[in-house]
Amino acid sequence: MRTLISTAFVSLDGVVEAPGGEPGYRNAGWTFKDIDFLPEAYEIKGREQKEATAMLMGRISYEAFSPVWPGMEDFADYKVMPKYVVSGTLTEDDLVSNWGETRILRSLDDVAALKDTEGGPIIVHGSASLSQALSGAGLIDRYHLLVFPLLLGAGKRLFSATDKETQKLKLVEHEVYANGLQKNVFDVVR
């Protein structure tokens, strides 16, 4: 069974919306505002590209990443790995041709079936709604969180507000950086 890892930039109050400046959110680009850049705080992002063997994302994240990431040197390792997009509306004609193998999955059952295949870790970038659904279905195995010392108020959250049974997490890696960022890696306890 493959490990499914949800990775996110998250504010202290749980917001994950538009960290890179995506339009339509009042605090867009919050990861680059008011926080000193320290390369060591982002070490985990490079490690994720080396350790992951596939990328999973929702339609909205795919539509944001696919025009940009294929040409970015910072994301070169992702260009060659298989990508899976969970969407009920995308068609093969909507997929970009310069980002390597990409398959459309139609349901969480398809994601569960993908997890049951042979292979290494699958990384989930962005995709707030998908991450909430995956968490609710018990499909996420690990969280890689870079927590920013910001309170953003309104915005898409990483975790669902749905009332559910307690989900225990085990902290397996953490670090605090001089700029206030915290790296927290949690395994989901089953």
PDB file of C-alpha atoms in Angstrom:
ATOM      1  CA  MET A   1       0.000   0.000   0.000  1.00  0.00           C
ATOM      2  CA  ARG A   2       1.331   3.421  -0.974  1.00  0.00           C
ATOM      3  CA  THR A   3       1.658   6.291   1.492  1.00  0.00           C
ATOM      4  CA  LEU A   4      -0.505   9.349   0.756  1.00  0.00           C
ATOM      5  CA  ILE A   5       1.070  12.586   2.007  1.00  0.00           C
ATOM      6  CA  SER A   6      -0.798  15.889   2.225  1.00  0.00           C
ATOM      7  CA  THR A   7       1.637  18.804   2.130  1.00  0.00           C
ATOM      8  CA  ALA A   8       0.609  22.378   2.795  1.00  0.00           C
ATOM      9  CA  PHE A   9       1.586  25.880   3.717  1.00  0.00           C
ATOM     10  CA  VAL A  10      -0.850  26.704   6.505  1.00  0.00           C
ATOM     11  CA  SER A  11      -1.462  29.768   8.660  1.00  0.00           C
ATOM     12  CA  LEU A  12      -1.611  29.324  12.403  1.00  0.00           C
ATOM     13  CA  ASP A  13      -5.404  29.513  12.185  1.00  0.00           C
ATOM     14  CA  GLY A  14      -5.565  26.757   9.560  1.00  0.00           C
ATOM     15  CA  VAL A  15      -5.922  28.687   6.287  1.00  0.00           C
ATOM     16  CA  VAL A  16      -4.298  27.185   3.176  1.00  0.00           C
ATOM     17  CA  GLU A  17      -5.908  29.363   0.508  1.00  0.00           C
ATOM     18  CA  ALA A  18      -3.754  31.160  -2.095  1.00  0.00           C
ATOM     19  CA  PRO A  19      -0.335  30.949  -0.407  1.00  0.00           C
ATOM     20  CA  GLY A  20       1.456  31.728  -3.668  1.00  0.00           C
ATOM     21  CA  GLY A  21      -0.692  34.663  -4.771  1.00  0.00           C
ATOM     22  CA  GLU A  22      -3.540  32.959  -6.596  1.00  0.00           C
ATOM     23  CA  PRO A  23      -6.198  35.562  -7.508  1.00  0.00           C
ATOM     24  CA  GLY A  24      -9.512  35.969  -5.727  1.00  0.00           C
ATOM     25  CA  TYR A  25      -8.406  35.809  -2.081  1.00  0.00           C
ATOM     26  CA  ARG A  26      -7.838  38.973  -0.088  1.00  0.00           C
ATOM     27  CA  ASN A  27      -4.647  37.663   1.559  1.00  0.00           C
ATOM     28  CA  ALA A  28      -3.252  36.050  -1.601  1.00  0.00           C
ATOM     29  CA  GLY A  29       0.504  35.523  -1.475  1.00  0.00           C
ATOM     30  CA  TRP A  30       0.623  35.461   2.314  1.00  0.00           C
ATOM     31  CA  THR A  31       3.649  33.143   2.394  1.00  0.00           C
ATOM     32  CA  PHE A  32       5.775  35.909   0.875  1.00  0.00           C
ATOM     33  CA  LYS A  33       4.448  38.856   2.885  1.00  0.00           C
ATOM     34  CA  ASP A  34       5.807  39.860   6.275  1.00  0.00           C
ATOM     35  CA  ILE A  35       7.839  36.638   6.691  1.00  0.00           C
ATOM     36  CA  ASP A  36      11.603  36.671   6.164  1.00  0.00           C
ATOM     37  CA  PHE A  37      12.677  34.030   3.643  1.00  0.00           C
ATOM     38  CA  LEU A  38      14.944  31.373   5.146  1.00  0.00           C
ATOM     39  CA  PRO A  39      15.928  28.637   2.652  1.00  0.00           C
ATOM     40  CA  GLU A  40      16.386  26.041   5.388  1.00  0.00           C
ATOM     41  CA  ALA A  41      12.701  26.341   6.315  1.00  0.00           C
ATOM     42  CA  TYR A  42      11.785  25.020   2.856  1.00  0.00           C
ATOM     43  CA  GLU A  43      14.156  22.035   2.840  1.00  0.00           C
ATOM     44  CA  ILE A  44      11.189  19.695   3.143  1.00  0.00           C
ATOM     45  CA  LYS A  45       9.806  20.927  -0.198  1.00  0.00           C
ATOM     46  CA  GLY A  46      12.915  19.699  -2.045  1.00  0.00           C
ATOM     47  CA  ARG A  47      12.882  16.446  -0.099  1.00  0.00           C
ATOM     48  CA  GLU A  48       9.239  15.862  -1.076  1.00  0.00           C
ATOM     49  CA  GLN A  49      10.167  15.955  -4.771  1.00  0.00           C
ATOM     50  CA  LYS A  50      12.938  13.410  -4.230  1.00  0.00           C
ATOM     51  CA  GLU A  51      10.843  11.035  -2.099  1.00  0.00           C
ATOM     52  CA  ALA A  52       7.472  11.190  -3.882  1.00  0.00           C
ATOM     53  CA  THR A  53       6.814   8.882  -6.810  1.00  0.00           C
ATOM     54  CA  ALA A  54       3.512  10.455  -7.915  1.00  0.00           C
ATOM     55  CA  MET A  55       1.517  13.637  -7.390  1.00  0.00           C
ATOM     56  CA  LEU A  56      -2.208  13.845  -6.668  1.00  0.00           C
ATOM     57  CA  MET A  57      -4.252  17.037  -6.881  1.00  0.00           C
ATOM     58  CA  GLY A  58      -7.735  18.352  -7.334  1.00  0.00           C
ATOM     59  CA  ARG A  59      -8.973  20.117 -10.450  1.00  0.00           C
ATOM     60  CA  ILE A  60      -8.512  23.669  -9.106  1.00  0.00           C
ATOM     61  CA  SER A  61      -4.894  23.037  -8.090  1.00  0.00           C
ATOM     62  CA  TYR A  62      -4.215  21.269 -11.379  1.00  0.00           C
ATOM     63  CA  GLU A  63      -5.560  24.273 -13.286  1.00  0.00           C
ATOM     64  CA  ALA A  64      -3.346  26.595 -11.197  1.00  0.00           C
ATOM     65  CA  PHE A  65      -0.157  24.488 -11.324  1.00  0.00           C
ATOM     66  CA  SER A  66      -0.221  22.996 -14.841  1.00  0.00           C
ATOM     67  CA  PRO A  67       0.382  26.259 -16.764  1.00  0.00           C
ATOM     68  CA  VAL A  68       3.321  27.201 -14.505  1.00  0.00           C
ATOM     69  CA  TRP A  69       5.061  24.255 -12.827  1.00  0.00           C
ATOM     70  CA  PRO A  70       6.159  22.377 -15.993  1.00  0.00           C
ATOM     71  CA  GLY A  71       8.550  25.200 -16.874  1.00  0.00           C
ATOM     72  CA  MET A  72       9.868  25.906 -13.372  1.00  0.00           C
ATOM     73  CA  GLU A  73      13.301  24.562 -12.487  1.00  0.00           C
ATOM     74  CA  ASP A  74      12.255  24.471  -8.804  1.00  0.00           C
ATOM     75  CA  PHE A  75       9.692  21.770  -9.691  1.00  0.00           C
ATOM     76  CA  ALA A  76      11.699  19.810 -12.286  1.00  0.00           C
ATOM     77  CA  ASP A  77      11.345  16.495 -10.426  1.00  0.00           C
ATOM     78  CA  TYR A  78       7.560  16.775 -10.554  1.00  0.00           C
ATOM     79  CA  LYS A  79       7.597  17.141 -14.326  1.00  0.00           C
ATOM     80  CA  VAL A  80       8.677  13.546 -14.856  1.00  0.00           C
ATOM     81  CA  MET A  81       6.582  11.796 -12.202  1.00  0.00           C
ATOM     82  CA  PRO A  82       3.049  10.526 -12.853  1.00  0.00           C
ATOM     83  CA  LYS A  83       0.280  12.923 -11.891  1.00  0.00           C
ATOM     84  CA  TYR A  84      -3.303  12.135 -10.931  1.00  0.00           C
ATOM     85  CA  VAL A  85      -6.110  14.695 -10.927  1.00  0.00           C
ATOM     86  CA  VAL A  86      -9.317  13.989  -9.021  1.00  0.00           C
ATOM     87  CA  SER A  87     -12.114  15.638 -10.983  1.00  0.00           C
ATOM     88  CA  GLY A  88     -15.618  14.941 -12.109  1.00  0.00           C
ATOM     89  CA  THR A  89     -15.436  17.552 -14.863  1.00  0.00           C
ATOM     90  CA  LEU A  90     -11.973  17.535 -16.475  1.00  0.00           C
ATOM     91  CA  THR A  91     -11.528  15.672 -19.734  1.00  0.00           C
ATOM     92  CA  GLU A  92      -8.389  14.397 -21.438  1.00  0.00           C
ATOM     93  CA  ASP A  93      -8.546  17.474 -23.699  1.00  0.00           C
ATOM     94  CA  ASP A  94      -8.156  19.711 -20.617  1.00  0.00           C
ATOM     95  CA  LEU A  95      -4.778  18.197 -19.688  1.00  0.00           C
ATOM     96  CA  VAL A  96      -1.549  19.959 -20.629  1.00  0.00           C
ATOM     97  CA  SER A  97       0.844  18.061 -22.873  1.00  0.00           C
ATOM     98  CA  ASN A  98       4.146  19.283 -21.387  1.00  0.00           C
ATOM     99  CA  TRP A  99       3.901  17.946 -17.829  1.00  0.00           C
ATOM    100  CA  GLY A 100       4.347  14.229 -18.245  1.00  0.00           C
ATOM    101  CA  GLU A 101       1.900  11.403 -17.684  1.00  0.00           C
ATOM    102  CA  THR A 102      -1.372  12.620 -16.155  1.00  0.00           C
ATOM    103  CA  ARG A 103      -4.464  10.544 -15.395  1.00  0.00           C
ATOM    104  CA  ILE A 104      -7.881  11.697 -14.288  1.00  0.00           C
ATOM    105  CA  LEU A 105      -9.451   9.938 -11.301  1.00  0.00           C
ATOM    106  CA  ARG A 106     -13.190  10.342 -10.853  1.00  0.00           C
ATOM    107  CA  SER A 107     -13.709   9.427  -7.193  1.00  0.00           C
ATOM    108  CA  LEU A 108     -12.197   8.767  -3.782  1.00  0.00           C
ATOM    109  CA  ASP A 109     -12.648   5.071  -4.569  1.00  0.00           C
ATOM    110  CA  ASP A 110     -10.245   5.600  -7.485  1.00  0.00           C
ATOM    111  CA  VAL A 111      -7.765   7.227  -5.068  1.00  0.00           C
ATOM    112  CA  ALA A 112      -8.115   4.269  -2.681  1.00  0.00           C
ATOM    113  CA  ALA A 113      -7.441   1.902  -5.590  1.00  0.00           C
ATOM    114  CA  LEU A 114      -4.348   3.932  -6.533  1.00  0.00           C
ATOM    115  CA  LYS A 115      -3.085   3.656  -2.956  1.00  0.00           C
ATOM    116  CA  ASP A 116      -3.467  -0.130  -3.200  1.00  0.00           C
ATOM    117  CA  THR A 117      -1.009  -0.321  -6.111  1.00  0.00           C
ATOM    118  CA  GLU A 118       2.715  -0.978  -5.858  1.00  0.00           C
ATOM    119  CA  GLY A 119       4.971   2.053  -5.618  1.00  0.00           C
ATOM    120  CA  GLY A 120       6.251   4.791  -3.398  1.00  0.00           C
ATOM    121  CA  PRO A 121       4.666   7.816  -1.740  1.00  0.00           C
ATOM    122  CA  ILE A 122       2.018   9.960  -3.412  1.00  0.00           C
ATOM    123  CA  ILE A 123       2.166  13.682  -2.574  1.00  0.00           C
ATOM    124  CA  VAL A 124      -0.905  15.950  -2.493  1.00  0.00           C
ATOM    125  CA  HIS A 125      -0.139  19.643  -3.121  1.00  0.00           C
ATOM    126  CA  GLY A 126      -2.677  22.404  -2.554  1.00  0.00           C
ATOM    127  CA  SER A 127      -6.099  20.921  -3.155  1.00  0.00           C
ATOM    128  CA  ALA A 128      -7.848  22.035   0.057  1.00  0.00           C
ATOM    129  CA  SER A 129     -11.219  20.489  -0.805  1.00  0.00           C
ATOM    130  CA  LEU A 130      -9.594  17.257  -1.958  1.00  0.00           C
ATOM    131  CA  SER A 131      -7.441  17.052   1.193  1.00  0.00           C
ATOM    132  CA  GLN A 132     -10.531  17.485   3.357  1.00  0.00           C
ATOM    133  CA  ALA A 133     -12.319  14.712   1.459  1.00  0.00           C
ATOM    134  CA  LEU A 134      -9.269  12.426   1.602  1.00  0.00           C
ATOM    135  CA  SER A 135      -8.943  13.015   5.334  1.00  0.00           C
ATOM    136  CA  GLY A 136     -12.629  12.338   5.894  1.00  0.00           C
ATOM    137  CA  ALA A 137     -12.309   9.068   3.974  1.00  0.00           C
ATOM    138  CA  GLY A 138      -9.268   7.997   6.007  1.00  0.00           C
ATOM    139  CA  LEU A 139      -6.968   8.022   2.979  1.00  0.00           C
ATOM    140  CA  ILE A 140      -4.226  10.398   4.202  1.00  0.00           C
ATOM    141  CA  ASP A 141      -1.290   8.719   5.933  1.00  0.00           C
ATOM    142  CA  ARG A 142       0.981  11.697   6.649  1.00  0.00           C
ATOM    143  CA  TYR A 143       0.893  15.497   6.810  1.00  0.00           C
ATOM    144  CA  HIS A 144       3.821  17.753   5.926  1.00  0.00           C
ATOM    145  CA  LEU A 145       2.906  21.178   7.282  1.00  0.00           C
ATOM    146  CA  LEU A 146       4.838  24.422   7.141  1.00  0.00           C
ATOM    147  CA  VAL A 147       2.972  26.549   9.659  1.00  0.00           C
ATOM    148  CA  PHE A 148       3.294  30.303   9.218  1.00  0.00           C
ATOM    149  CA  PRO A 149       3.007  32.659  12.210  1.00  0.00           C
ATOM    150  CA  LEU A 150       0.024  34.452  10.712  1.00  0.00           C
ATOM    151  CA  LEU A 151      -3.680  34.670  11.486  1.00  0.00           C
ATOM    152  CA  LEU A 152      -5.570  35.106   8.214  1.00  0.00           C
ATOM    153  CA  GLY A 153      -9.149  34.725   9.383  1.00  0.00           C
ATOM    154  CA  ALA A 154     -11.413  33.719   6.511  1.00  0.00           C
ATOM    155  CA  GLY A 155     -10.193  31.348   3.821  1.00  0.00           C
ATOM    156  CA  LYS A 156     -10.117  27.722   2.757  1.00  0.00           C
ATOM    157  CA  ARG A 157      -8.974  25.446   5.547  1.00  0.00           C
ATOM    158  CA  LEU A 158      -6.819  22.343   5.373  1.00  0.00           C
ATOM    159  CA  PHE A 159      -9.068  20.443   7.758  1.00  0.00           C
ATOM    160  CA  SER A 160     -12.804  20.001   7.503  1.00  0.00           C
ATOM    161  CA  ALA A 161     -15.113  21.548  10.083  1.00  0.00           C
ATOM    162  CA  THR A 162     -17.334  18.443   9.870  1.00  0.00           C
ATOM    163  CA  ASP A 163     -18.074  16.822  13.219  1.00  0.00           C
ATOM    164  CA  LYS A 164     -16.266  13.503  13.277  1.00  0.00           C
ATOM    165  CA  GLU A 165     -14.488  11.050  15.524  1.00  0.00           C
ATOM    166  CA  THR A 166     -11.140  12.121  16.934  1.00  0.00           C
ATOM    167  CA  GLN A 167      -8.227  11.413  14.586  1.00  0.00           C
ATOM    168  CA  LYS A 168      -4.933  10.923  16.404  1.00  0.00           C
ATOM    169  CA  LEU A 169      -1.712  12.130  14.800  1.00  0.00           C
ATOM    170  CA  LYS A 170       1.859  11.298  15.816  1.00  0.00           C
ATOM    171  CA  LEU A 171       4.479  14.042  15.463  1.00  0.00           C
ATOM    172  CA  VAL A 172       7.457  12.388  13.744  1.00  0.00           C
ATOM    173  CA  GLU A 173       9.494  15.440  12.729  1.00  0.00           C
ATOM    174  CA  HIS A 174       9.479  19.085  13.720  1.00  0.00           C
ATOM    175  CA  GLU A 175      11.600  22.180  13.617  1.00  0.00           C
ATOM    176  CA  VAL A 176      11.143  25.862  14.386  1.00  0.00           C
ATOM    177  CA  TYR A 177      12.943  28.484  12.331  1.00  0.00           C
ATOM    178  CA  ALA A 178      14.167  31.980  13.208  1.00  0.00           C
ATOM    179  CA  ASN A 179      11.439  33.555  11.032  1.00  0.00           C
ATOM    180  CA  GLY A 180       8.717  31.848  13.096  1.00  0.00           C
ATOM    181  CA  LEU A 181       7.872  29.090  10.606  1.00  0.00           C
ATOM    182  CA  GLN A 182       7.302  25.645  12.062  1.00  0.00           C
ATOM    183  CA  LYS A 183       7.798  22.390  10.198  1.00  0.00           C
ATOM    184  CA  ASN A 184       5.479  19.707  11.543  1.00  0.00           C
ATOM    185  CA  VAL A 185       5.358  16.205  10.062  1.00  0.00           C
ATOM    186  CA  PHE A 186       2.575  14.019  11.427  1.00  0.00           C
ATOM    187  CA  ASP A 187       1.760  10.399  10.747  1.00  0.00           C
ATOM    188  CA  VAL A 188      -1.898   9.453  10.975  1.00  0.00           C
ATOM    189  CA  VAL A 189      -2.376   6.868  13.732  1.00  0.00           C
ATOM    190  CA  ARG A 190      -4.624   4.006  12.619  1.00  0.00           C
TER     191      ARG A 190
END
